[in-house]
Short mmCIF file of C-alpha atoms in Angstrom, two decimals:
data_model
loop_
_atom_site.label_atom_id
_atom_site.label_comp_id
_atom_site.label_asym_id
_atom_site.label_seq_id
_atom_site.Cartn_x
_atom_site.Cartn_y
_atom_site.Cartn_z
CA UNK A 19 -0.02 0.02 -0.02
CA UNK A 20 1.23 3.47 -0.86
CA UNK A 21 2.43 5.63 2.07
CA UNK A 22 1.49 8.97 0.41
CA UNK A 23 -1.13 10.48 -1.82
CA UNK A 24 -0.98 13.26 -4.29
CA UNK A 25 -3.72 15.76 -3.62
CA UNK A 26 -2.68 18.43 -6.20
CA UNK A 27 -0.24 19.75 -8.61
CA UNK A 28 1.18 23.26 -8.60
CA UNK A 29 -0.08 24.91 -11.82
CA UNK A 30 1.57 28.42 -11.34
CA UNK A 31 1.79 31.47 -9.12
CA UNK A 32 -1.11 33.66 -7.82
CA UNK A 33 -0.41 37.31 -6.84
CA UNK A 34 2.81 38.73 -5.56
CA UNK A 35 2.75 37.33 -1.97
CA UNK A 36 4.01 33.73 -2.67
CA UNK A 37 0.66 32.03 -3.13
CA UNK A 38 0.34 29.22 -5.78
CA UNK A 39 -2.49 27.89 -7.89
CA UNK A 40 -3.00 24.16 -7.25
CA UNK A 41 -4.93 21.90 -9.59
CA UNK A 42 -6.63 19.48 -7.17
CA UNK A 43 -6.22 15.75 -7.78
CA UNK A 44 -8.47 14.93 -4.76
CA UNK A 45 -12.17 14.07 -4.96
CA UNK A 46 -12.73 16.87 -2.39
CA UNK A 47 -10.73 20.07 -2.98
CA UNK A 48 -12.27 21.54 0.13
CA UNK A 49 -10.09 19.15 2.16
CA UNK A 50 -7.27 21.67 1.76
CA UNK A 51 -8.99 23.67 4.42
CA UNK A 52 -8.29 20.77 6.98
CA UNK A 53 -4.60 20.38 6.13
CA UNK A 54 -1.97 22.06 8.28
CA UNK A 55 1.00 21.01 6.18
CA UNK A 56 1.74 19.23 2.90
CA UNK A 57 4.74 17.60 1.29
CA UNK A 58 6.12 19.43 -1.76
CA UNK A 59 7.59 16.76 -4.06
CA UNK A 60 9.69 18.22 -6.93
CA UNK A 61 11.01 14.80 -8.08
CA UNK A 62 14.59 15.13 -6.87
CA UNK A 63 13.82 16.82 -3.73
CA UNK A 64 10.95 16.98 -1.07
CA UNK A 65 10.12 19.49 1.58
CA UNK A 66 7.41 19.83 4.07
CA UNK A 67 5.34 23.12 3.91
CA UNK A 68 3.00 24.63 6.44
CA UNK A 69 -0.17 26.04 4.96
CA UNK A 70 -1.01 29.62 6.00
CA UNK A 71 -3.99 30.32 3.70
CA UNK A 72 -6.43 28.45 1.45
CA UNK A 73 -8.99 29.97 -0.89
CA UNK A 74 -10.74 28.80 -4.17
CA UNK A 75 -10.80 30.27 -7.65
CA UNK A 76 -12.55 28.45 -10.49
CA UNK A 77 -11.05 24.85 -10.66
CA UNK A 78 -7.95 25.90 -8.58
CA UNK A 79 -7.13 25.91 -4.89
CA UNK A 80 -5.04 29.00 -4.03
CA UNK A 81 -2.64 28.18 -1.24
CA UNK A 82 -0.18 30.32 0.65
CA UNK A 83 2.62 28.58 2.61
CA UNK A 84 4.31 30.00 5.72
CA UNK A 85 7.75 29.36 4.12
CA UNK A 86 7.11 31.64 1.14
CA UNK A 87 5.96 35.22 0.97
CA UNK A 88 7.25 36.46 -2.45
CA UNK A 89 6.31 35.46 -5.94
CA UNK A 90 10.01 34.87 -6.67
CA UNK A 91 10.07 32.14 -4.05
CA UNK A 92 7.36 30.14 -5.73
CA UNK A 93 7.94 30.60 -9.43
CA UNK A 94 10.20 27.55 -9.58
CA UNK A 95 7.59 25.30 -7.94
CA UNK A 96 5.37 24.96 -11.07
CA UNK A 97 4.67 21.33 -11.75
CA UNK A 98 5.50 20.11 -8.39
CA UNK A 99 3.19 17.54 -6.56
CA UNK A 100 1.46 18.31 -3.40
CA UNK A 101 1.45 15.08 -1.29
CA UNK A 102 -0.02 14.09 2.00
CA UNK A 103 0.81 11.19 4.19
CA UNK A 104 -1.57 8.24 4.22
CA UNK A 105 -2.76 8.95 7.79
CA UNK A 106 -3.99 12.38 6.58
CA UNK A 107 -6.13 10.84 3.84
CA UNK A 108 -9.94 11.03 4.01
CA UNK A 109 -11.40 7.99 5.75
CA UNK A 110 -12.88 5.42 3.60
CA UNK A 111 -16.21 3.62 3.82
CA UNK A 112 -16.38 -0.24 4.06
CA UNK A 113 -15.56 -1.63 0.54
CA UNK A 114 -13.86 1.53 -0.63
CA UNK A 115 -10.14 1.67 -1.62
CA UNK A 116 -7.64 4.26 -2.63
CA UNK A 117 -6.92 4.01 -6.36
CA UNK A 118 -3.02 3.79 -5.94
CA UNK A 119 -3.58 0.78 -3.64
CA UNK A 120 -5.58 -1.10 -6.50
CA UNK A 121 -2.96 -0.53 -9.26
CA UNK A 122 -0.97 -3.69 -9.86
CA UNK A 123 -3.37 -6.03 -7.99
CA UNK A 124 -3.63 -9.48 -9.51
CA UNK A 125 -7.16 -10.17 -10.71
CA UNK A 126 -8.45 -13.75 -10.76
CA UNK A 127 -11.88 -15.46 -10.96
CA UNK A 128 -13.39 -17.62 -8.14
CA UNK A 129 -11.94 -20.71 -9.75
CA UNK A 130 -8.38 -19.28 -9.64
CA UNK A 131 -8.02 -18.25 -13.30
CA UNK A 132 -5.77 -15.25 -13.46
CA UNK A 133 -7.11 -12.52 -15.67
CA UNK A 134 -4.17 -10.06 -15.28
CA UNK A 135 -3.47 -7.10 -13.26
CA UNK A 136 -5.18 -3.76 -12.66
CA UNK A 137 -3.35 -1.26 -14.87
CA UNK A 138 -5.83 1.67 -14.54
CA UNK A 139 -9.04 2.69 -12.79
CA UNK A 140 -11.43 4.64 -15.00
CA UNK A 141 -13.61 6.96 -13.14
CA UNK A 142 -17.15 7.13 -14.76
CA UNK A 143 -20.22 8.91 -13.51
CA UNK A 144 -21.89 5.78 -12.30
CA UNK A 145 -19.08 3.59 -10.97
CA UNK A 146 -15.34 3.04 -11.48
CA UNK A 147 -14.15 0.52 -14.07
CA UNK A 148 -10.91 -1.55 -13.56
CA UNK A 149 -8.82 -1.93 -16.65
CA UNK A 150 -7.25 -5.44 -16.32
CA UNK A 151 -4.37 -6.46 -18.61
CA UNK A 152 -2.80 -9.90 -19.08
CA UNK A 153 0.96 -10.54 -19.88
CA UNK A 154 0.26 -10.05 -23.58
CA UNK A 155 -1.45 -6.70 -23.00
CA UNK A 156 -4.93 -8.07 -23.77
CA UNK A 157 -7.51 -6.30 -21.59
CA UNK A 158 -10.86 -6.68 -19.89
CA UNK A 159 -12.81 -3.93 -18.33
CA UNK A 160 -14.51 -4.94 -15.06
CA UNK A 161 -16.94 -2.63 -13.42
CA UNK A 162 -16.44 -1.91 -9.76
CA UNK A 163 -19.87 -3.07 -8.69
CA UNK A 164 -20.79 -5.75 -6.05
CA UNK A 165 -21.98 -8.25 -8.63
CA UNK A 166 -18.49 -8.49 -10.11
CA UNK A 167 -16.02 -7.75 -7.18
CA UNK A 168 -16.12 -10.60 -4.83
CA UNK A 169 -13.19 -9.68 -2.63
CA UNK A 170 -10.14 -7.41 -2.39
CA UNK A 171 -7.00 -8.47 -0.45
CA UNK A 172 -4.48 -5.69 -0.32
CA UNK A 173 -2.27 -7.59 1.95
CA UNK A 174 -2.04 -10.50 -0.67
CA UNK A 175 -2.33 -8.22 -3.69
CA UNK A 176 -5.37 -10.03 -5.09
CA UNK A 177 -8.79 -9.12 -6.18
CA UNK A 178 -11.37 -11.92 -6.86
CA UNK A 179 -13.99 -11.31 -9.45
CA UNK A 180 -17.09 -12.79 -10.99
CA UNK A 181 -17.40 -12.04 -14.68
CA UNK A 182 -20.86 -11.19 -15.78
CA UNK A 183 -22.03 -12.42 -19.14
CA UNK A 184 -20.56 -10.32 -22.04
CA UNK A 185 -17.61 -8.92 -20.05
CA UNK A 186 -15.01 -11.24 -21.05
CA UNK A 187 -13.15 -10.63 -24.30
CA UNK A 188 -9.79 -12.28 -23.57
#
């Protein structure tokens, strides 16, 4: 299981006082109001930043950090990921999973036939859909609905599924 989650990406600066525009990658951008600090991940370096202000503008979250108070300080941060530790993530309901935890899970049927592994999770309006690929790259799309998903064992790295008629194209 992953230890950190990306909740946004710095899209640019905002104003002259060191604020940044963050494109949120979380389901609930309002959650930025509840965060005290975040991890700035620039690929080669990481740094913990303390949040001093949060506001919203169109599709962006405007965040000010205590460590920066000038536009010159934040200009070089564009494209950096904003991460939080797993323990700061939103609590999940029974049967819900974080998408990064599902990627790479082995998917098999109840009789033990391996279908492949989860390569992507497609978020649709009704329900998520798991893109499962075998070793040759052939795929099957499995809806994340109770009729198809029998069990998920993150410790073992296995998802057991029931294929409804018409789903299988391998």
